[in-house]
Short mmCIF file of C-alpha atoms and ligand atoms in Angstrom, two decimals:
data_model
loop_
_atom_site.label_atom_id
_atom_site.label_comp_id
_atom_site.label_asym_id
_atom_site.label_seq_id
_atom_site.Cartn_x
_atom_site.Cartn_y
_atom_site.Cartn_z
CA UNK T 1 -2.35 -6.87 -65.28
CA UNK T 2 -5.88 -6.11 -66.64
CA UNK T 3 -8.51 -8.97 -66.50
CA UNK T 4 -10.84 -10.22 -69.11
CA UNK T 5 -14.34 -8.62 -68.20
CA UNK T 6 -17.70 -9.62 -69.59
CA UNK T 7 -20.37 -6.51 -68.87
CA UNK T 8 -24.12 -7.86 -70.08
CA UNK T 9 -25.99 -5.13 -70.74
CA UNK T 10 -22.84 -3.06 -71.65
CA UNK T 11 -24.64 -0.60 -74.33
CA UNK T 12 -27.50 0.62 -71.71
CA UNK T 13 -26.82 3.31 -69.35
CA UNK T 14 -24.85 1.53 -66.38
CA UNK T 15 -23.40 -0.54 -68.52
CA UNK T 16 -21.61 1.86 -70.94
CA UNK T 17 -20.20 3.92 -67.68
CA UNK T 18 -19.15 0.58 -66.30
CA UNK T 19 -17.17 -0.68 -70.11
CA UNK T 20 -15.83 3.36 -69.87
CA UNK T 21 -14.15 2.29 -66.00
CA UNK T 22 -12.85 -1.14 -67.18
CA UNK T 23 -11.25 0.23 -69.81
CA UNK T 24 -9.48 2.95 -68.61
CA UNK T 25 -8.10 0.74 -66.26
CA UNK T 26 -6.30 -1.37 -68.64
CA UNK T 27 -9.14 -4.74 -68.77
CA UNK T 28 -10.05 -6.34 -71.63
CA UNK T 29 -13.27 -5.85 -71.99
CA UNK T 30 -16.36 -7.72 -73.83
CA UNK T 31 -19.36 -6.04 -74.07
CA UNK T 32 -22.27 -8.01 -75.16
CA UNK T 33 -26.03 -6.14 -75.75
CA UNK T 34 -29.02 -7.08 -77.39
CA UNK T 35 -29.36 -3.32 -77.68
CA UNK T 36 -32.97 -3.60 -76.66
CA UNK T 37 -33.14 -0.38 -74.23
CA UNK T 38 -29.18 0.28 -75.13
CA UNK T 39 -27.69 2.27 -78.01
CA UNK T 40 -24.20 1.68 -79.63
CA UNK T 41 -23.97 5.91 -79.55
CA UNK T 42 -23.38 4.72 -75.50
CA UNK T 43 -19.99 2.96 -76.81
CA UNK T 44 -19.19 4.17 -79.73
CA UNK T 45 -15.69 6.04 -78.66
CA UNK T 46 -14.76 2.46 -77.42
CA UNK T 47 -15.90 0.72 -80.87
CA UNK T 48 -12.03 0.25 -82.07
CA UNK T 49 -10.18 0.38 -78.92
CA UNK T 50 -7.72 -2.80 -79.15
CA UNK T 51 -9.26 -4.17 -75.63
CA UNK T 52 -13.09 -3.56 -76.40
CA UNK T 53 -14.59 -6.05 -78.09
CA UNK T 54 -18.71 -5.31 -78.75
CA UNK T 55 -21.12 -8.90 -79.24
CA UNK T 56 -24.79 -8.85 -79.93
CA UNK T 57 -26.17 -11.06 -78.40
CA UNK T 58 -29.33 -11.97 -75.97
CA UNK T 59 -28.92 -13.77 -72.66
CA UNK T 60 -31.45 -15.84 -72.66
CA UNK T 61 -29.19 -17.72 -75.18
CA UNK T 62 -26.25 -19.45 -73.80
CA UNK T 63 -23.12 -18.50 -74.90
CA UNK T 64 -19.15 -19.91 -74.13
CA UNK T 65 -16.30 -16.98 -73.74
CA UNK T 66 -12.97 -17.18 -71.90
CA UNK T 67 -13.48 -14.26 -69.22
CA UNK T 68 -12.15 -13.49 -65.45
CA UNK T 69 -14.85 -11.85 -64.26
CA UNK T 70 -18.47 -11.33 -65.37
CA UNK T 71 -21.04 -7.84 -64.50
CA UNK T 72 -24.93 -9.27 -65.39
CA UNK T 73 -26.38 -5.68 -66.09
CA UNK T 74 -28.59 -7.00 -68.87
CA UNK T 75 -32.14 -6.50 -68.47
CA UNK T 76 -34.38 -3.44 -68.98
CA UNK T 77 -34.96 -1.48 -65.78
CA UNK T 78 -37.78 1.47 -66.48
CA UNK T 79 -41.17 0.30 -65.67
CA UNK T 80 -42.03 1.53 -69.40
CA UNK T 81 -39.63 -0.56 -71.05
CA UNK T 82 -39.62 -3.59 -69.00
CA UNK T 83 -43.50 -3.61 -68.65
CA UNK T 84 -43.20 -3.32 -72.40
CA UNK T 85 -42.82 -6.95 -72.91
CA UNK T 86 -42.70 -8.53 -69.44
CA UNK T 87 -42.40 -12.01 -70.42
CA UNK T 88 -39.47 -11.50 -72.09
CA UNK T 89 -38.32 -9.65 -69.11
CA UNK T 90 -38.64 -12.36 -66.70
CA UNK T 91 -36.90 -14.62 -69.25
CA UNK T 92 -34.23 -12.13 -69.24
CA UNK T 93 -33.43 -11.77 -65.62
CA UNK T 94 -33.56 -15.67 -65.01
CA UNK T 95 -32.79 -17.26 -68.01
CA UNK T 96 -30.37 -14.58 -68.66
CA UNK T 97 -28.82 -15.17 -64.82
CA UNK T 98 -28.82 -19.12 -65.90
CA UNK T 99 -26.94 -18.81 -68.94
CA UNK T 100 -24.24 -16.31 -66.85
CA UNK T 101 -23.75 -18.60 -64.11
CA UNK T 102 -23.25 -21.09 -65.98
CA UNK T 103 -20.51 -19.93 -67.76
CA UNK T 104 -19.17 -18.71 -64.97
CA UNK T 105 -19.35 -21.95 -63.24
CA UNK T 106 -17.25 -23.23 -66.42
CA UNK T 107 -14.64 -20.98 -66.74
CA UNK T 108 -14.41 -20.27 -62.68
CA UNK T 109 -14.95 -16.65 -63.26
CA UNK T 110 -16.41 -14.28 -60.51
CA UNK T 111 -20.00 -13.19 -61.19
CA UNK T 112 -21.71 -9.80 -60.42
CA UNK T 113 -25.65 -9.78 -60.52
CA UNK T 114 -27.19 -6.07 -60.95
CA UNK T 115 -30.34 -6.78 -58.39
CA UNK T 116 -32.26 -4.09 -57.02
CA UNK T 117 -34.17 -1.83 -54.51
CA UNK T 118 -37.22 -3.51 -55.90
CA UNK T 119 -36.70 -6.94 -54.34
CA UNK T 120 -37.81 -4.62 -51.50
CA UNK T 121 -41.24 -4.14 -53.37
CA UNK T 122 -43.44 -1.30 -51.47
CA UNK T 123 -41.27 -1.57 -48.14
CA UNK T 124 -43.36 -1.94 -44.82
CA UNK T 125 -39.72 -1.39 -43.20
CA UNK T 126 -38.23 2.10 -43.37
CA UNK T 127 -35.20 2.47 -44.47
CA UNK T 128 -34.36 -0.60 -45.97
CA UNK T 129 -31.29 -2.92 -45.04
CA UNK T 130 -30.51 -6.14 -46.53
CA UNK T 131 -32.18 -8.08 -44.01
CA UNK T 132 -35.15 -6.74 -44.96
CA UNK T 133 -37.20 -9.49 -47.07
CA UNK T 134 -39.59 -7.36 -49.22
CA UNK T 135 -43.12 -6.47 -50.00
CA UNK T 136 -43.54 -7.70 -53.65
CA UNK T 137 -46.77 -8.31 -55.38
CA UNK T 138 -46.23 -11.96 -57.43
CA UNK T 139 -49.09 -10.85 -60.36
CA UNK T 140 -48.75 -6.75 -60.83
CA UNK T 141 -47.51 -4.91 -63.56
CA UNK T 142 -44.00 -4.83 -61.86
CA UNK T 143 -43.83 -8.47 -60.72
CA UNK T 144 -41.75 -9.52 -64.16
CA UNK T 145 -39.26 -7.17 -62.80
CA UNK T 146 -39.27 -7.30 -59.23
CA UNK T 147 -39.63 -10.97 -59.27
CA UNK T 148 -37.26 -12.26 -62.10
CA UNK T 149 -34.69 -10.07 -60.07
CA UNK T 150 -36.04 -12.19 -57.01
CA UNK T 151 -35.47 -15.27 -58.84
CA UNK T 152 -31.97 -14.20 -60.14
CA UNK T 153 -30.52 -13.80 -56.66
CA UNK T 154 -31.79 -17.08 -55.53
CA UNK T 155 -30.00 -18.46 -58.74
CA UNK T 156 -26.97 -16.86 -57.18
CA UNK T 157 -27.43 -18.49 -53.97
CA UNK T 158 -27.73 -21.67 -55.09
CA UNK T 159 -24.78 -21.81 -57.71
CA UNK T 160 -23.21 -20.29 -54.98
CA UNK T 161 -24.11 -22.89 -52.78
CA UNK T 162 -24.42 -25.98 -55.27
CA UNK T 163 -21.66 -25.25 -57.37
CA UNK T 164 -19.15 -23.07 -55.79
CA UNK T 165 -19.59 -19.95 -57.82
CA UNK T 166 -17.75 -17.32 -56.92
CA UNK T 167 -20.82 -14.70 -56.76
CA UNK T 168 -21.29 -10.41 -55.78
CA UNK T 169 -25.03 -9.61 -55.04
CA UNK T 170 -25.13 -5.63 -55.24
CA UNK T 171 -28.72 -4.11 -54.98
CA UNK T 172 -28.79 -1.31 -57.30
CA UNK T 173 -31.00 2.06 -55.78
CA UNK T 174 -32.41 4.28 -58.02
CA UNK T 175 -29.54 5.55 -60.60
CA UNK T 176 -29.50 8.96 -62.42
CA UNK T 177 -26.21 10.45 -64.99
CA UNK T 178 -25.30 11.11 -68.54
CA UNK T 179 -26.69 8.15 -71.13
CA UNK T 180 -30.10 7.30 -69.82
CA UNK T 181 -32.13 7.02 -72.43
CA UNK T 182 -34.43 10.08 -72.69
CA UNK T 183 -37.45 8.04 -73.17
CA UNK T 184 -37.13 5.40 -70.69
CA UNK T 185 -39.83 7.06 -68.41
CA UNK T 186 -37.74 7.47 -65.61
CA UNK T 187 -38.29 10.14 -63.86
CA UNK T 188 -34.92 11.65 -63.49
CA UNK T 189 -34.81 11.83 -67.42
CA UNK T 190 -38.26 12.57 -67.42
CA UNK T 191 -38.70 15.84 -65.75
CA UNK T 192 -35.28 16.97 -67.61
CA UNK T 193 -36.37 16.70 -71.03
CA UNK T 194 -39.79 17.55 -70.42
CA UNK T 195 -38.31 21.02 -68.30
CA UNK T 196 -35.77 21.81 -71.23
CA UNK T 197 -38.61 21.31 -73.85
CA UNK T 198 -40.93 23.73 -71.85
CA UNK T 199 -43.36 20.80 -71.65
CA UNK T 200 -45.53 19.65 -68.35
CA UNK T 201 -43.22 18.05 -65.67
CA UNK T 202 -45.84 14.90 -65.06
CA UNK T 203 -45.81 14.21 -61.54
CA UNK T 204 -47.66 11.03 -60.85
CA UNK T 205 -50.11 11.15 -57.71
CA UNK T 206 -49.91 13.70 -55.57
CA UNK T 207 -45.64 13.53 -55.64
CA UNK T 208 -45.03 12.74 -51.60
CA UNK T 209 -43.75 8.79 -53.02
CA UNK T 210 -40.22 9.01 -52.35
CA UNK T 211 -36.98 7.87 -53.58
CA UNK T 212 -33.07 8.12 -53.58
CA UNK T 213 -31.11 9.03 -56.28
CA UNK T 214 -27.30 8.09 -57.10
CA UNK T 215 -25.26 9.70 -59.40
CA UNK T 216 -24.17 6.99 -61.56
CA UNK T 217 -20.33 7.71 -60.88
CA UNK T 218 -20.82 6.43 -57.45
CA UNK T 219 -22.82 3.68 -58.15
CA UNK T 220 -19.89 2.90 -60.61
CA UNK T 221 -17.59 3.27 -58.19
CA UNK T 222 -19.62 0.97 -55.76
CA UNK T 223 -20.30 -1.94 -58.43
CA UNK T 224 -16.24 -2.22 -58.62
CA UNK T 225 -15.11 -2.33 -55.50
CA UNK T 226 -18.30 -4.92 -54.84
CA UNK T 227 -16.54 -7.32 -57.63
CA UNK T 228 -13.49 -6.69 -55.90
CA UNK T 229 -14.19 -7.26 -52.74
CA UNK T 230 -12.73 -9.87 -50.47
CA UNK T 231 -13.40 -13.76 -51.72
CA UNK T 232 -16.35 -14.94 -49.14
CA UNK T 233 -18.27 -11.39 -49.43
CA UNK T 234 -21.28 -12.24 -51.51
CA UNK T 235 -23.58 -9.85 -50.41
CA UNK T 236 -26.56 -8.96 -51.29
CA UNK T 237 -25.34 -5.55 -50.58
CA UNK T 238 -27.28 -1.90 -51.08
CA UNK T 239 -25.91 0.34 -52.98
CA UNK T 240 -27.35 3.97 -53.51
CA UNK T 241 -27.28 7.25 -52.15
CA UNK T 242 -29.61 7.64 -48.61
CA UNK T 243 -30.70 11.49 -49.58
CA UNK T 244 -34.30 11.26 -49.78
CA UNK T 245 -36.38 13.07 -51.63
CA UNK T 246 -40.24 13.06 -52.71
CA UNK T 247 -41.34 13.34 -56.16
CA UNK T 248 -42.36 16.52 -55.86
CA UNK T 249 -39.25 18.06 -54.19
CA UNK T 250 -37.19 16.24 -57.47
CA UNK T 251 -39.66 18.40 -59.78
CA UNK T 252 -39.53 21.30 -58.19
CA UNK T 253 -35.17 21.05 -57.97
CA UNK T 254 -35.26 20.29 -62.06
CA UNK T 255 -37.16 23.42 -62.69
CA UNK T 256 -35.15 25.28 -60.67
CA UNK T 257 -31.54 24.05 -62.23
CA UNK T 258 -33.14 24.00 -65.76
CA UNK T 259 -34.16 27.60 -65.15
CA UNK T 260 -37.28 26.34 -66.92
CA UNK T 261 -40.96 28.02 -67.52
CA UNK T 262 -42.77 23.98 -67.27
CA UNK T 263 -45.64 23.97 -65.15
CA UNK T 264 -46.11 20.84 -62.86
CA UNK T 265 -49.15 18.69 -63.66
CA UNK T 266 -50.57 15.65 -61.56
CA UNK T 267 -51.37 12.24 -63.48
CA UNK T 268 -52.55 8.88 -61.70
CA UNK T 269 -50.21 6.79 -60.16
CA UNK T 270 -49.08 3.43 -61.50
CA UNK T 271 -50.06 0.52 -59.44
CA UNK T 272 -47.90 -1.37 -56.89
CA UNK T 273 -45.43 2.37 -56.85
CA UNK T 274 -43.47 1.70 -54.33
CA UNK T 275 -44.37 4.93 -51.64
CA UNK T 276 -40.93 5.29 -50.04
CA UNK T 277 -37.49 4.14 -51.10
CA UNK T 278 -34.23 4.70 -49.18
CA UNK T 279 -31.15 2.25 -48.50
CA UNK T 280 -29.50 1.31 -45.39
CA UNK T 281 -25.45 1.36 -46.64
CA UNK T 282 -23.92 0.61 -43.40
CA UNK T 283 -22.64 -2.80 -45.23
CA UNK T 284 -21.41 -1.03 -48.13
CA UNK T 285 -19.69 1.42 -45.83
CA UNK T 286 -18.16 -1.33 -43.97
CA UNK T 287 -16.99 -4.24 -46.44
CA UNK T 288 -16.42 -1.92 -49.01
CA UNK T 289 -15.52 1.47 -47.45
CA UNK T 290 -17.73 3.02 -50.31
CA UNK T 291 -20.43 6.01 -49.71
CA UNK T 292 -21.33 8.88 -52.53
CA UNK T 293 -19.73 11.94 -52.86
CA UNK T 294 -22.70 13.53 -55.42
CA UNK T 295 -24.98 15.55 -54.09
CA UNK T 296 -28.36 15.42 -56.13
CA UNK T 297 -28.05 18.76 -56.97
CA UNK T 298 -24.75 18.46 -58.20
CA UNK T 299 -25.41 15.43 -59.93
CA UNK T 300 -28.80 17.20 -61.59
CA UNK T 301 -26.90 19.71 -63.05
CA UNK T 302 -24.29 17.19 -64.87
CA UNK T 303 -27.08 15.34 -66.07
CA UNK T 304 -28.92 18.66 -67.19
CA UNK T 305 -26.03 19.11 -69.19
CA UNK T 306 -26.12 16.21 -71.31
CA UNK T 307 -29.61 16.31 -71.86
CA UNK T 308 -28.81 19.84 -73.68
CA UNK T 309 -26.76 17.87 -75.60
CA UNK T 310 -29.34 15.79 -77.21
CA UNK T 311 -32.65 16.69 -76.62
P1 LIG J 1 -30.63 0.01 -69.41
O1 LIG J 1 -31.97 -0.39 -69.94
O2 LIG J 1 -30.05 1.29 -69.87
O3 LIG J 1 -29.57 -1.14 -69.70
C1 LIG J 1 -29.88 -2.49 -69.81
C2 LIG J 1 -29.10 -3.06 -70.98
O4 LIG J 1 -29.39 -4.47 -71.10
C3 LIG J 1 -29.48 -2.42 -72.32
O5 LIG J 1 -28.32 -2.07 -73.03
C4 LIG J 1 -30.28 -3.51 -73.03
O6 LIG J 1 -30.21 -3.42 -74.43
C5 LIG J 1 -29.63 -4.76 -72.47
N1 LIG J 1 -30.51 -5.93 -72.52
C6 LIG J 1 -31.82 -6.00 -72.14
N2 LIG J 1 -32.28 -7.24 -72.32
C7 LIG J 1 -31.24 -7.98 -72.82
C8 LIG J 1 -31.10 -9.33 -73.22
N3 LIG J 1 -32.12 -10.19 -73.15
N4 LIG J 1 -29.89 -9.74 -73.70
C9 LIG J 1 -28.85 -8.87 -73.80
N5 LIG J 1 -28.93 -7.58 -73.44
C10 LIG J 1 -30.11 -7.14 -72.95
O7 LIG J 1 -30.74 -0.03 -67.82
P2 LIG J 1 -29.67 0.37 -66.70
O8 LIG J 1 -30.27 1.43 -65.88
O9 LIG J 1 -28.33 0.55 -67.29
O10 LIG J 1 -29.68 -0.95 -65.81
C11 LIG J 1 -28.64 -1.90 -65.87
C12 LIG J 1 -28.90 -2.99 -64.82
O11 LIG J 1 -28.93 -2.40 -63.53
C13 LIG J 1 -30.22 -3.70 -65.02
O12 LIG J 1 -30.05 -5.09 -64.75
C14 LIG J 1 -31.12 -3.07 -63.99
O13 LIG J 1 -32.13 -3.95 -63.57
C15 LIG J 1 -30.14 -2.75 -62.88
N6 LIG J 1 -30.63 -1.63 -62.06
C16 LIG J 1 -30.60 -0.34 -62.52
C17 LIG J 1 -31.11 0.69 -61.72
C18 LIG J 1 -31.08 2.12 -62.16
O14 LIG J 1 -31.57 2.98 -61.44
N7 LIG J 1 -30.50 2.46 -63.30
C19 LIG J 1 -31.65 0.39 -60.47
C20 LIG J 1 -31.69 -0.93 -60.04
C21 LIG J 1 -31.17 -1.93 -60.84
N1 LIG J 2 -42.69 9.38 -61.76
C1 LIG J 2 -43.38 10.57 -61.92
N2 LIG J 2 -43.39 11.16 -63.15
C2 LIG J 2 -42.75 10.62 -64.22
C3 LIG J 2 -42.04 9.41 -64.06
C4 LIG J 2 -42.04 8.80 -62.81
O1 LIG J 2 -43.96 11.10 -60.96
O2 LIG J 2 -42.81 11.23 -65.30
C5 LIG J 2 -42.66 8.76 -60.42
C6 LIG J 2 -43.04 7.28 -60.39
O3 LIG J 2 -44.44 7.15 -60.26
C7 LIG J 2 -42.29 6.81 -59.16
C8 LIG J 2 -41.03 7.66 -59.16
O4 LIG J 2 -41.30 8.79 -59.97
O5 LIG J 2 -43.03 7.08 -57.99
C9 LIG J 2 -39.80 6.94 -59.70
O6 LIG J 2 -40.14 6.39 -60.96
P1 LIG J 2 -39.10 5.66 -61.89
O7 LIG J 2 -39.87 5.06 -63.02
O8 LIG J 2 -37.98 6.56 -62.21
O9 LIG J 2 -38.45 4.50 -60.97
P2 LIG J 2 -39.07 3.41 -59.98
O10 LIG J 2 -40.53 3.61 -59.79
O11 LIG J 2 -38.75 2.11 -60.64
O12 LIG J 2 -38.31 3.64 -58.73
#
């Protein structure tokens, strides 16, 4: 029988492939958005659907619902839109993670926290495993992010700990796939829209930073089997695809799928960048017998495709 699934953040990118999954495998889902960096366009062939149920609402509120298992995806995760406001970003990851523990703590529901590769900051340690504690600057233009997602897993821990909770840590690498927003200034959708208008792909510094890209099927694919997991797994856990590639490199590939005439340009680079990103998934492998199957190629050219669509 399906369970009763809250997804925070359900209308943004991840979250609307995530509702999609639950879904079609017979949950009742509730997905409740602010719709700050999300769009109801993400969900709108769900809008309807006897087991989808859409809320707004903002976690940093608290809010009571009768649910079996609970995915916190709500926060926004490009530097432009969570530097944007980054008060209300820290708010969001720990008030947000407050009000979601606490409701699971009420209604004993099993809690998944959408952390990330930046608790890892600008890693001295190459790759990174979980055991690695970070290099994260407390007062940068990153540090609402990076730090409120610090915060949030602590939060875990100690509901965990204090209470009981029932709680999945999954670190989130960087994610690329149909419905990121095309102005979120990441670079994945980035260097697509700016290839398929014929603009300047913006490469910032010199483009040797690195990072790893996961189709967002796999990471999908990853976030479920981490909620399903086996009671006493808590994680934290990586999840994200090892292939690394430089900046440059992931430039160079778009213009090459895209078939496009864009020239690459060179602007500064944003303080605190992190210079090299790439996850250790040995645990994933292991307590979750999960890798990805997407190639970044492969996944480029899917994600090519549904920029055609609306840019
Ligand atoms: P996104 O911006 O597309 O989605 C975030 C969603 O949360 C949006 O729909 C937004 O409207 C909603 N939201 C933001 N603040 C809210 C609030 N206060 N109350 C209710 N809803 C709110 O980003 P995404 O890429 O889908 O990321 C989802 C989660 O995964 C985030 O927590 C993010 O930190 C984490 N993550 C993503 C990546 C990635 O590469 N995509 C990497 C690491 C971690
Ligand atoms: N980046 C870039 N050009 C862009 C957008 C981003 O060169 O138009 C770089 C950015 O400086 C960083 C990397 O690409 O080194 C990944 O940036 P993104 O914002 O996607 O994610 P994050 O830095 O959070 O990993």
């Amino acid at each position: 029988m399906g369970k009763r699934v809250l997804v925070t953040g359900g209308a943004g990118f991840l979250g609307s492939h995530l509702c999609d999954r639950l879904i079609a495998e017979g949950n009742d889902v509730i997905c409740l958005d602010n719709l700050f960096t999300g769009n109801k366009n993400n969900i709108r062939h769900l809008i309807g659907h006897p087991y989808f149920e859409f809320i707004r609402h903002d976690v940093i509120e608290p809010i009571h619902l009768e649910v079996d298992q609970i995915y916190n995806l709500a926060c926004p995760a490009s530097p432009v839109h969570y530097q944007y406001n980054p008060i209300k970003t820290t708010k969001t990851s720990v008030l947000g993670a407050i009000n979601m523990l606490g409701l699971a703590k009420r209604v004993h529901a099993r809690i998944l926290q959408a952390s990330t590769s930046e608790v890892y900051g600008d890693p001295e340690v190459h790759p990174q495993p979980e055991s690695y504690r970070g290099c994260v600057n407390t007062i940068g233009i990153r540090s609402c992010y990076d730090e409120g997602k610090r915060v949030a897993e602590t939060l875990f821990f100690d509901y965990h700990r204090q209470n009981h909770v029932d709680i999945k840590v999954m670190r989130i690498f960087n994610t690329y796939g149909p419905n990121m927003h095309p102005n979120d200034g990441r670079v994945v959708s980035n260097f697509i829209v700016q290839a398929l208008q014929g603009k300047d792909i913006t490469v910032y510094g010199d483009g040797s930073q690195t990072r790893s890209f996961c189709y967002v099927d796999d990471l999908i694919e990853g976030m479920v089997r981490l909620m399903n997991s086996r009671d006493g797994f808590t994680g934290p856990v990586n999840i994200g695809n090892p292939g690394e590639f430089t900046i440059l490199q992931l430039a160079e590939m778009v213009i090459k799928l895209t078939g496009s005439s864009s020239k690459i340009i060179f602007e500064p680079l944003p303080s605190d960048d992190p210079l090299q990103r790439k996850p250790v998934i040995d645990l994933a492998k292991k307590e979750l017998g999960w890798e990805p199957t997407i190639p970044l190629e492969e996944g480029l050219k899917k994600t090519i495709e549904y920029f055609k669509l609306i840019v």
